[in-house]
Tab-separated table of C-alpha atoms and ligand atoms in Angstrom:
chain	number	residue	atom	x	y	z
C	1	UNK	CA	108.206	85.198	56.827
C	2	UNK	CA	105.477	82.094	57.099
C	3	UNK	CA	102.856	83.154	59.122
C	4	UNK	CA	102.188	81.589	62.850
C	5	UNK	CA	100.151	78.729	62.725
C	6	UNK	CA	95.950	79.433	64.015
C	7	UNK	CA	95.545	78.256	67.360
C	8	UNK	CA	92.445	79.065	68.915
C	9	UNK	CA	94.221	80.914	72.161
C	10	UNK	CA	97.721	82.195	73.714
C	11	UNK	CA	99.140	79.036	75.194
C	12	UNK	CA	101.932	81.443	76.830
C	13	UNK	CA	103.996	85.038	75.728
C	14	UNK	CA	107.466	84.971	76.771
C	15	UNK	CA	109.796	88.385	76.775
C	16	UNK	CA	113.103	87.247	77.815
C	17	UNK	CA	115.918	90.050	78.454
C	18	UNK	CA	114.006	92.636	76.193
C	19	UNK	CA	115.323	96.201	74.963
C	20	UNK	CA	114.038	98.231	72.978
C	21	UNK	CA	114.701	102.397	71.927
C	22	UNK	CA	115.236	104.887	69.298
C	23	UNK	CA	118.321	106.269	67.706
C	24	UNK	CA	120.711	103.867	69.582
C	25	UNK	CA	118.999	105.534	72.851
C	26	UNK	CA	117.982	102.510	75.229
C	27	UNK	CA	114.314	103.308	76.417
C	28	UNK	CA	113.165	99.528	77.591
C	29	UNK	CA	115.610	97.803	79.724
C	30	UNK	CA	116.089	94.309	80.101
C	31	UNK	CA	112.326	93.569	80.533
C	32	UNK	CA	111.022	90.121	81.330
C	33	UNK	CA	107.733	88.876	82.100
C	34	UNK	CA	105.352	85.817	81.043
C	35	UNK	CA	101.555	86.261	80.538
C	36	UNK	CA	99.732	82.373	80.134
C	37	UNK	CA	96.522	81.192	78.385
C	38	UNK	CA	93.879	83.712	78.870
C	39	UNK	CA	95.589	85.978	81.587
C	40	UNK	CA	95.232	89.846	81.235
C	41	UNK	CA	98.445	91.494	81.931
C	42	UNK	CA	99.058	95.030	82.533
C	43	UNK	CA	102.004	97.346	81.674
C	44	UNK	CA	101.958	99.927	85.098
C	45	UNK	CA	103.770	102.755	85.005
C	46	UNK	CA	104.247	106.894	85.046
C	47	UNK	CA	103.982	108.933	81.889
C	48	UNK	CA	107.157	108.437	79.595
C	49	UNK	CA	108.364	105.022	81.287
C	50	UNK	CA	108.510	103.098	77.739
C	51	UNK	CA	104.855	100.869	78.200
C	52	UNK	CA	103.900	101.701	74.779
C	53	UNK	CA	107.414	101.349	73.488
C	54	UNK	CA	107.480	97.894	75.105
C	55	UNK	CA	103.391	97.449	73.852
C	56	UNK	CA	104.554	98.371	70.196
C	57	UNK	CA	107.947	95.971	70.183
C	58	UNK	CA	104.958	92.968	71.025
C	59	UNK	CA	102.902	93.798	68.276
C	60	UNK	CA	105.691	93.914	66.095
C	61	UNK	CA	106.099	97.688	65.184
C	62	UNK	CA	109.585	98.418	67.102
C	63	UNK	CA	112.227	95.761	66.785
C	64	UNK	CA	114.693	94.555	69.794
C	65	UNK	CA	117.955	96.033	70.427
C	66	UNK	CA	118.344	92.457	73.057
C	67	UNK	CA	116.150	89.754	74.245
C	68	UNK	CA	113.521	87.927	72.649
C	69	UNK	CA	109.982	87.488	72.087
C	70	UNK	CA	108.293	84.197	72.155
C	71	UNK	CA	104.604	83.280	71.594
C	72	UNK	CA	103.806	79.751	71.638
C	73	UNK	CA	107.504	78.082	71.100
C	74	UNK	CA	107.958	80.424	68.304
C	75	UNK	CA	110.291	83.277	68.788
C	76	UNK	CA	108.229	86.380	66.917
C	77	UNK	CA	111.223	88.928	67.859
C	78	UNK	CA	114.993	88.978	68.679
C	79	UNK	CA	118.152	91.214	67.391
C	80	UNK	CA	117.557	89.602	64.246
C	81	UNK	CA	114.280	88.765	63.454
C	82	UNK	CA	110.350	90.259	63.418
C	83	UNK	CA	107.871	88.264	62.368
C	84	UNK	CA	105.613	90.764	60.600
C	85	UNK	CA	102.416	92.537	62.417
C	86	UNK	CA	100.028	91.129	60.491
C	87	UNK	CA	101.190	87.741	60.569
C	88	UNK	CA	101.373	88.076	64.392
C	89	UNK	CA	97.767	87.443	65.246
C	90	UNK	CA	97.700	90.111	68.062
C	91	UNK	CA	94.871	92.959	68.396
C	92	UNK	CA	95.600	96.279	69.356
C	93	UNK	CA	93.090	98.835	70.452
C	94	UNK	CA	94.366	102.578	71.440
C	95	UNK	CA	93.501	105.477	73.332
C	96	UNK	CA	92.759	107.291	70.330
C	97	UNK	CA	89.544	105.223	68.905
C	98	UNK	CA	90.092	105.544	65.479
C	99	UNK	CA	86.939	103.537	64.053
C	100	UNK	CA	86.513	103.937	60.476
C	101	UNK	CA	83.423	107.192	59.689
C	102	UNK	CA	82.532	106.354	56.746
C	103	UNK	CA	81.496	102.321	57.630
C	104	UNK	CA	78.349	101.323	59.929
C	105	UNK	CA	79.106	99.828	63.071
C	106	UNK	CA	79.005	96.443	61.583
C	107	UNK	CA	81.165	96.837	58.500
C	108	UNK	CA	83.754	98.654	60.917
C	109	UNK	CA	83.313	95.271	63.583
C	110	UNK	CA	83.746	92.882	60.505
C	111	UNK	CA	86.873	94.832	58.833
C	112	UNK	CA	89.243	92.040	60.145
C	113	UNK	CA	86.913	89.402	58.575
C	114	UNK	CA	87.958	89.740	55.149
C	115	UNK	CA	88.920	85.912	55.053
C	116	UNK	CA	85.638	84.762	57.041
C	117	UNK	CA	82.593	83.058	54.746
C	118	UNK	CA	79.975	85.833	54.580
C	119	UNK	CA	77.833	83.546	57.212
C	120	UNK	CA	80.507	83.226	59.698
C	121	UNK	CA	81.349	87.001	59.437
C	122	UNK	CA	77.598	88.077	59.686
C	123	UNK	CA	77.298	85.195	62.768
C	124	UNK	CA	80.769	87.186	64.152
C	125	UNK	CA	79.672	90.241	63.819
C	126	UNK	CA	76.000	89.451	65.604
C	127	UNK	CA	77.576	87.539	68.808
C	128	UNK	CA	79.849	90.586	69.444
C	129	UNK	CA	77.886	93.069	69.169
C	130	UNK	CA	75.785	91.117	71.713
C	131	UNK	CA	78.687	90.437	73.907
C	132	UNK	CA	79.953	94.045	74.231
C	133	UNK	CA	75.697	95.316	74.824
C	134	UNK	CA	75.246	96.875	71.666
C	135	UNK	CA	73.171	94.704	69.504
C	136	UNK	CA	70.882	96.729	67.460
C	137	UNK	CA	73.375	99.538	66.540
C	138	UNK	CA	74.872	97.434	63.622
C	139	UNK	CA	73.819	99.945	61.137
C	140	UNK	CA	74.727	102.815	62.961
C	141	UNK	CA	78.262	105.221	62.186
C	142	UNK	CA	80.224	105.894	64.735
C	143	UNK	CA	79.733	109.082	65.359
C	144	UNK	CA	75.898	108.655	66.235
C	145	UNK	CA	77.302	106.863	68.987
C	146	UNK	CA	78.732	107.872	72.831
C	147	UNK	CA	82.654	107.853	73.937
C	148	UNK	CA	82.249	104.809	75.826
C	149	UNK	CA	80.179	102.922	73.282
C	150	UNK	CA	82.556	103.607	70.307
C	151	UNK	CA	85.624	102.408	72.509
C	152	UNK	CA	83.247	98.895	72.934
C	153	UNK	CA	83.411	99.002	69.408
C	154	UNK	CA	86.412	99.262	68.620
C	155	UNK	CA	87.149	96.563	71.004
C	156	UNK	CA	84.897	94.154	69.162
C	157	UNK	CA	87.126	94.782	66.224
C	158	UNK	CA	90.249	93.636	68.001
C	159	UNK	CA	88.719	90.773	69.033
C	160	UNK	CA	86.550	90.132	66.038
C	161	UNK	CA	88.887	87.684	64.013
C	162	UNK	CA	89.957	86.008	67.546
C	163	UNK	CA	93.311	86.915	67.558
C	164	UNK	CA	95.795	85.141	70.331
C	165	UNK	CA	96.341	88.546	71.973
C	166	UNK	CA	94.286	91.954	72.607
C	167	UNK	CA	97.032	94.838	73.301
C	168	UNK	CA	95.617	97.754	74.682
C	169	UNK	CA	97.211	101.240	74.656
C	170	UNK	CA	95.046	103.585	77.419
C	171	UNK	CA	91.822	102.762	75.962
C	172	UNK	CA	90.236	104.394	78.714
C	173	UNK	CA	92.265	107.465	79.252
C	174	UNK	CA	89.685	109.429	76.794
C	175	UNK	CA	86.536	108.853	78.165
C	176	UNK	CA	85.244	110.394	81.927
C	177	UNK	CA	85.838	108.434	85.534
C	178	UNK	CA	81.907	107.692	85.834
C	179	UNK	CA	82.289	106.095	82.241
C	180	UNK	CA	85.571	104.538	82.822
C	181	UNK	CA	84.370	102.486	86.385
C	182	UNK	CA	80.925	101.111	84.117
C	183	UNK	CA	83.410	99.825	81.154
C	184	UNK	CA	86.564	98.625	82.641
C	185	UNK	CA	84.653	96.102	84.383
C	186	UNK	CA	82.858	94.880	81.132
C	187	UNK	CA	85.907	94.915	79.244
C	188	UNK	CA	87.522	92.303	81.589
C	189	UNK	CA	84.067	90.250	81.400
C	190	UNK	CA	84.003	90.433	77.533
C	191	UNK	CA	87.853	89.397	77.721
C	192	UNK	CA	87.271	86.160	80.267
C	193	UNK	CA	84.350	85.336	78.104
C	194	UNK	CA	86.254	85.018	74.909
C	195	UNK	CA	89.411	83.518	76.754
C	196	UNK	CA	91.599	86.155	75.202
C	197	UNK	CA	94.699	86.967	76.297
C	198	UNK	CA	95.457	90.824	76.947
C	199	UNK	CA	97.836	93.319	77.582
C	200	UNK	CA	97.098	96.276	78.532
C	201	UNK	CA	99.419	99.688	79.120
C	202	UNK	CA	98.175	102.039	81.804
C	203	UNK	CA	99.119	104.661	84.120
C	204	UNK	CA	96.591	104.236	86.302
C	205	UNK	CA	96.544	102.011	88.986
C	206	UNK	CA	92.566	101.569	90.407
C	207	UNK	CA	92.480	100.535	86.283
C	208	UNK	CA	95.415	98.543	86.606
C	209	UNK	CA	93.978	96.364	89.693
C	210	UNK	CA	90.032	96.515	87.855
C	211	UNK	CA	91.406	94.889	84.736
C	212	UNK	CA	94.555	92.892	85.604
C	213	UNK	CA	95.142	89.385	86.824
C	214	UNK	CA	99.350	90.292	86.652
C	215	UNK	CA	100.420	93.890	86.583
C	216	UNK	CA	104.304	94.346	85.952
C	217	UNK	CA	105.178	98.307	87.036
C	218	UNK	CA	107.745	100.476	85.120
C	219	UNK	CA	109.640	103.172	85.648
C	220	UNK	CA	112.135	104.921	83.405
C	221	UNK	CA	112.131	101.697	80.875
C	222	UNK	CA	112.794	99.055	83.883
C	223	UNK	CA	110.321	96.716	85.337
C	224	UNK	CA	110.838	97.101	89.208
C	225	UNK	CA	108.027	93.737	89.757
C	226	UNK	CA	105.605	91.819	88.199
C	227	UNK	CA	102.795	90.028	90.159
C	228	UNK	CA	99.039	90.032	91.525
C	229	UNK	CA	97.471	93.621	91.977
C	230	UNK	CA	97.542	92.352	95.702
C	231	UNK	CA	101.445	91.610	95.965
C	232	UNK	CA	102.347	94.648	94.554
C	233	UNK	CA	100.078	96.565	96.877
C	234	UNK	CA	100.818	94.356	99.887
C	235	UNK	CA	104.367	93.174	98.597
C	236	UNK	CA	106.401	95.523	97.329
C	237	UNK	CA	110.176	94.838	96.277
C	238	UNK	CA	110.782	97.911	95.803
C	239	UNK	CA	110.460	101.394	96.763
C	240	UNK	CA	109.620	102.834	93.551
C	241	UNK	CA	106.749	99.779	93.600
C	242	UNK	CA	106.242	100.807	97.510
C	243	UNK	CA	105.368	104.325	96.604
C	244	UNK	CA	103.855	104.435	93.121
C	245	UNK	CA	101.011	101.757	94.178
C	246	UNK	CA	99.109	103.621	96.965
C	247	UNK	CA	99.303	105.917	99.466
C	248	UNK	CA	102.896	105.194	101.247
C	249	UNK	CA	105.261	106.498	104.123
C	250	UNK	CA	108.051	105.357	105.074
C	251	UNK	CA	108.911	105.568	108.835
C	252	UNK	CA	112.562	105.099	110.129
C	253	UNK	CA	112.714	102.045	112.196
C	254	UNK	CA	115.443	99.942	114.014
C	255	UNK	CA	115.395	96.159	113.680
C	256	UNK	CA	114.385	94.145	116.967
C	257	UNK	CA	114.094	90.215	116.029
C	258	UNK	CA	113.482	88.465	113.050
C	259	UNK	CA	109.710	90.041	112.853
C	260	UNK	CA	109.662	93.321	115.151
C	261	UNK	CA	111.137	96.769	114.155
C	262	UNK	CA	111.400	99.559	116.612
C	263	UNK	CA	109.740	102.683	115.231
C	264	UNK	CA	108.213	106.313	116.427
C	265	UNK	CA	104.751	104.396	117.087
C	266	UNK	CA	107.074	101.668	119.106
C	267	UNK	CA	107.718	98.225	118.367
C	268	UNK	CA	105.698	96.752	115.259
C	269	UNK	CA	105.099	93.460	114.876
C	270	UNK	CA	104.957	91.357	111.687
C	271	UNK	CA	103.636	87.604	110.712
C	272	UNK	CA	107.352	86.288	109.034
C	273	UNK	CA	110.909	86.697	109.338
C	274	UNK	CA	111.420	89.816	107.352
C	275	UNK	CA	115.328	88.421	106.639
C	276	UNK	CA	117.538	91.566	108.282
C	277	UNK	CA	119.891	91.397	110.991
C	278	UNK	CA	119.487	92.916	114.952
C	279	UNK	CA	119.715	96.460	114.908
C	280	UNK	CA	119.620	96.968	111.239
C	281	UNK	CA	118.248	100.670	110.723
C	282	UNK	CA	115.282	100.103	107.875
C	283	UNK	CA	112.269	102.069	106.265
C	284	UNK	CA	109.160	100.408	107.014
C	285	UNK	CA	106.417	100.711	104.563
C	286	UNK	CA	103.084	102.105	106.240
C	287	UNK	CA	99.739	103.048	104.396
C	288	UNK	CA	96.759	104.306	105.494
C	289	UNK	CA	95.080	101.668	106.763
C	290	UNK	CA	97.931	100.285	108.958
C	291	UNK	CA	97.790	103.257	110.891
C	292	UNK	CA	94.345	103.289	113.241
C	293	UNK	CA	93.153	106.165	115.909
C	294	UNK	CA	93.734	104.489	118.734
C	295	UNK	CA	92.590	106.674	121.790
C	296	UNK	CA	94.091	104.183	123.839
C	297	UNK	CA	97.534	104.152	122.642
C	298	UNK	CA	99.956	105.691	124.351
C	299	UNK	CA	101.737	107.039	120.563
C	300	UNK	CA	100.214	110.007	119.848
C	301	UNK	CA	100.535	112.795	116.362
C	302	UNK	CA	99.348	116.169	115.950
C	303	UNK	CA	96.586	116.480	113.199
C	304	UNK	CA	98.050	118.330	109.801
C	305	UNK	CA	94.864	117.847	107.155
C	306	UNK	CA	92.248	115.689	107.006
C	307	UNK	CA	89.928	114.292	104.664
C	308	UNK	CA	86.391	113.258	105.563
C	309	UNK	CA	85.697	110.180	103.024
C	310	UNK	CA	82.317	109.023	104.194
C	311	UNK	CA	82.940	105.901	105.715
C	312	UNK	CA	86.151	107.036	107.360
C	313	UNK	CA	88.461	110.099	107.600
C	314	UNK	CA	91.567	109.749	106.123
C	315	UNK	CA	93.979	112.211	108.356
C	316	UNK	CA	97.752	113.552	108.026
C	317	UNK	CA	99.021	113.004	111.291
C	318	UNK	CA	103.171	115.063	112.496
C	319	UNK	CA	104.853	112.155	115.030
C	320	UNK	CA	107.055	113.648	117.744
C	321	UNK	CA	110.092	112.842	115.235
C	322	UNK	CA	108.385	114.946	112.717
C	323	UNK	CA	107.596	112.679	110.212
C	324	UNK	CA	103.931	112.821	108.928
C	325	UNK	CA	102.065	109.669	107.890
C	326	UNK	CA	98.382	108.642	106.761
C	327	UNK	CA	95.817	107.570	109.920
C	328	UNK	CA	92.550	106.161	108.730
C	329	UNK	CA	89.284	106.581	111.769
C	330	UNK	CA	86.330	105.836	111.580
C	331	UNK	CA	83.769	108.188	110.709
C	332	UNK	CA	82.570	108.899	113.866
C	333	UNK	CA	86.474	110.321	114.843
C	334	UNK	CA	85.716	113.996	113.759
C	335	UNK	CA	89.232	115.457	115.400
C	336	UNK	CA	90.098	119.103	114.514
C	337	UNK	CA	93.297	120.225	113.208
C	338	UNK	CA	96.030	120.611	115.254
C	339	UNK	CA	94.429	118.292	117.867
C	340	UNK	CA	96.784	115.584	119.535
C	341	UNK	CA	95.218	111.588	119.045
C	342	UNK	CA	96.669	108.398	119.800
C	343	UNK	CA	97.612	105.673	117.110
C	344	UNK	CA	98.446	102.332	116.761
C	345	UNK	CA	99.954	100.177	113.790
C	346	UNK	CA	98.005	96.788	112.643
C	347	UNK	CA	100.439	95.287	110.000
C	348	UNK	CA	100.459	92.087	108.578
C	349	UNK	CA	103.792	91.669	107.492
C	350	UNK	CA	106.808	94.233	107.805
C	351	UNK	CA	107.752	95.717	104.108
C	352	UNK	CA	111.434	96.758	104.774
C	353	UNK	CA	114.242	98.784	102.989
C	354	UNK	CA	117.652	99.708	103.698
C	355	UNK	CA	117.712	102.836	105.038
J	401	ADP	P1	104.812	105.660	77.939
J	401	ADP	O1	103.936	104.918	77.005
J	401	ADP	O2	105.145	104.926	79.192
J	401	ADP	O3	104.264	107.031	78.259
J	401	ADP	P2	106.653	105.773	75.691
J	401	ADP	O4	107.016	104.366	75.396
J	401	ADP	O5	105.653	106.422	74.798
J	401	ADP	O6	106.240	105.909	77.235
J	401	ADP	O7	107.978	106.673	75.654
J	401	ADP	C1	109.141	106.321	76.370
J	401	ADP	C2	110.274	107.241	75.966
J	401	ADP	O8	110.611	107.030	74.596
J	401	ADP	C3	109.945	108.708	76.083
J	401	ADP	O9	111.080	109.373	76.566
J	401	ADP	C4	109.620	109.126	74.680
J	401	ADP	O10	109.946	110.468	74.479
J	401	ADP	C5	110.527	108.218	73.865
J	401	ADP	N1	109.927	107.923	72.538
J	401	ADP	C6	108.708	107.391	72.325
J	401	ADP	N2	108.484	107.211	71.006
J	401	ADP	C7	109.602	107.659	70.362
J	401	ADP	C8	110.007	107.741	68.978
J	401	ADP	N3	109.195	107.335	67.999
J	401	ADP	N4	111.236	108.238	68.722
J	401	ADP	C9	112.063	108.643	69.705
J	401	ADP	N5	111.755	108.592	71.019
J	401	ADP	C10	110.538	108.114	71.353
J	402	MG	MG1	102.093	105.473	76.192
């Protein structure tokens, strides 16, 4: 199979319809998504859910039981067809670092470079280890050198021969939170800076929304919704979105006009139509932070737990149905358990399901 022709970046990734498993056994459904020119995309989803099943069917190591693949106008995979790895131009870093011992830091940065003129490779190798803040370590071996900085190696590897896209398989899962909130950040930088177009698989979602400009989130091989780490939070379609991304309760409500429910903590208010009919009975989405202390309110809960969080307490709060939902206060509101306060709910919009 000819190899895809060298353009400097992604111009757009299609997956149309795409399944992929083992042994006849289906473990992708039917995904679909797009990721454009220098977009980082992110694979969401609990242990198990088939992201690196769906990660390794991109890069060319799983072929399609449906659907197809397209980079660029070019289909790369369908039933019928894989265009090889290699001749894929994609980047893959994993959880598992993997750099090579016995090679200094340089060597292991150039290894893609085979192809390069010895000037461009040595020019390569320079700017990256610049661009990922560890210039001066070029004649180092890896294992002279930290968690975090052999994972920005590794990374400059990927990217080294500028390949259209990075795929990245929980490269942070290995290395400690502290480390994790300094580098995903970078990572994202080094990304933007080089215009690459990435992928990354994750089950966590604070790296999800640090990284991601589009986040699509699984669960048991299906893609409930892909969109902006701030639709999925604020825009759920579904419930498994509604309750994997944040803290979420749902409280029973009964529709009252085209953008008012009738709930426990009375009627709620939203900013559009929300599309159900009079007297429809719904679950309304609530997180933390639509439910205040309100000592004015005439709704009042019983205190169950409560976290103080610095700048707020977060508390567990028992309505007079018996449901328990999140109430953020502010710091100030130190309550005790079992203590009675009022609340009130400030929502934007009304996130709704059948009930
Ligand atoms: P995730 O990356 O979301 O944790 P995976 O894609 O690794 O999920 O796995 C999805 C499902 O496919 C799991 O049930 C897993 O056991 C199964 N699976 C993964 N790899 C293989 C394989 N090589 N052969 C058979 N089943 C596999
Ligand atoms: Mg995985």
């Amino acid at each position: 199979m000819a190899s895809l022709p060298l353009h400097k970046t992604l111009k757009e990734m299609t997956l149309t319809n795409v399944s992929v498993g083992y042994d006849g056994g289906v473990v992708v459904k039917n995904a679909a998504f797009q990721l454009l020119e220098g977009q980082i995309g992110c694979l969401l989803g609990p242990s198990g859910c088939g992201k690196s099943t769906l990660l390794r069917a991109i890069a060319g190591f799983e072929s399609l039981m449906t659907g197809e693949i397209m980079i660029d106008d070019q289909i790369i995979s369908n039933s019928s067809l894989s265009v090889n790895p290699e001749d894929r131009h994609i980047g893959m870093v994993f959880q598992d670092i993997a750099l090579f011992p016995h090679l200094t830091i340089a060597q292991n940065i150039a290894f893609g470079l085979s192809s390069w003129s010895k000037e461009s490779a040595q020019e390569r190798v320079a700017c990256l280890l610049e661009l990922v803040g560890l210039a001066g370590f070029q004649s180092r071996y890896p294992h002279s050198l930290s968690g975090g900085q052999q994972q920005r190696v590794a990374l400059a590897r990927a990217i080294a021969p500028k390949p259209k896209l990075l795929l990245m398989d929980e490269p942070f899962s290995g290395l400690d939170a502290k480390l994790r909130e300094e580098l995903v950040p970078d990572i994202r930088d080094i990304l933007q800076h080089e215009k690459m177009s990435a992928l990354l698989v994750t089950h966590d979602q604070m790296e999800a929304f640090a990284m991601a400009d589009q986040v699509s989130v699984m669960d048991a091989g299906v893609i409930h919704q892909t969109g902006s780490p701030y639709q999925i939070y604020h825009r759920p379609e579904t419930r498994f979105v509604a309750s994997f991304i944040g803290h979420g309760d749902f409280l029973s409500a009964t529709v009252c006009g085209p953008d008012c429910v009738h709930s426990d903590l009375g009627n709620i208010r939203g900013d559009l139509d929300h599309g159900f009919a009079d007297n429809a009975l719904v679950d309304l989405l609530v997180r933390p932070d639509d439910i205040l202390h309100d000592d004015d309110s005439a709704f009042v809960g019983v205190i169950v737990s409560k976290w103080f969080r610095g700048s707020h307490f977060l508390y567990r709060v028992k309505l007079s149905s018996g449901k328990v939902v999140y109430c953020f206060a502010s710091s100030h509101h130190n309550h005790a358990l079992g203590q009675k306060i009022g609340l009130s709910v400030h929502l934007d919009h009304l996130v709704l399901f059948p009930r």
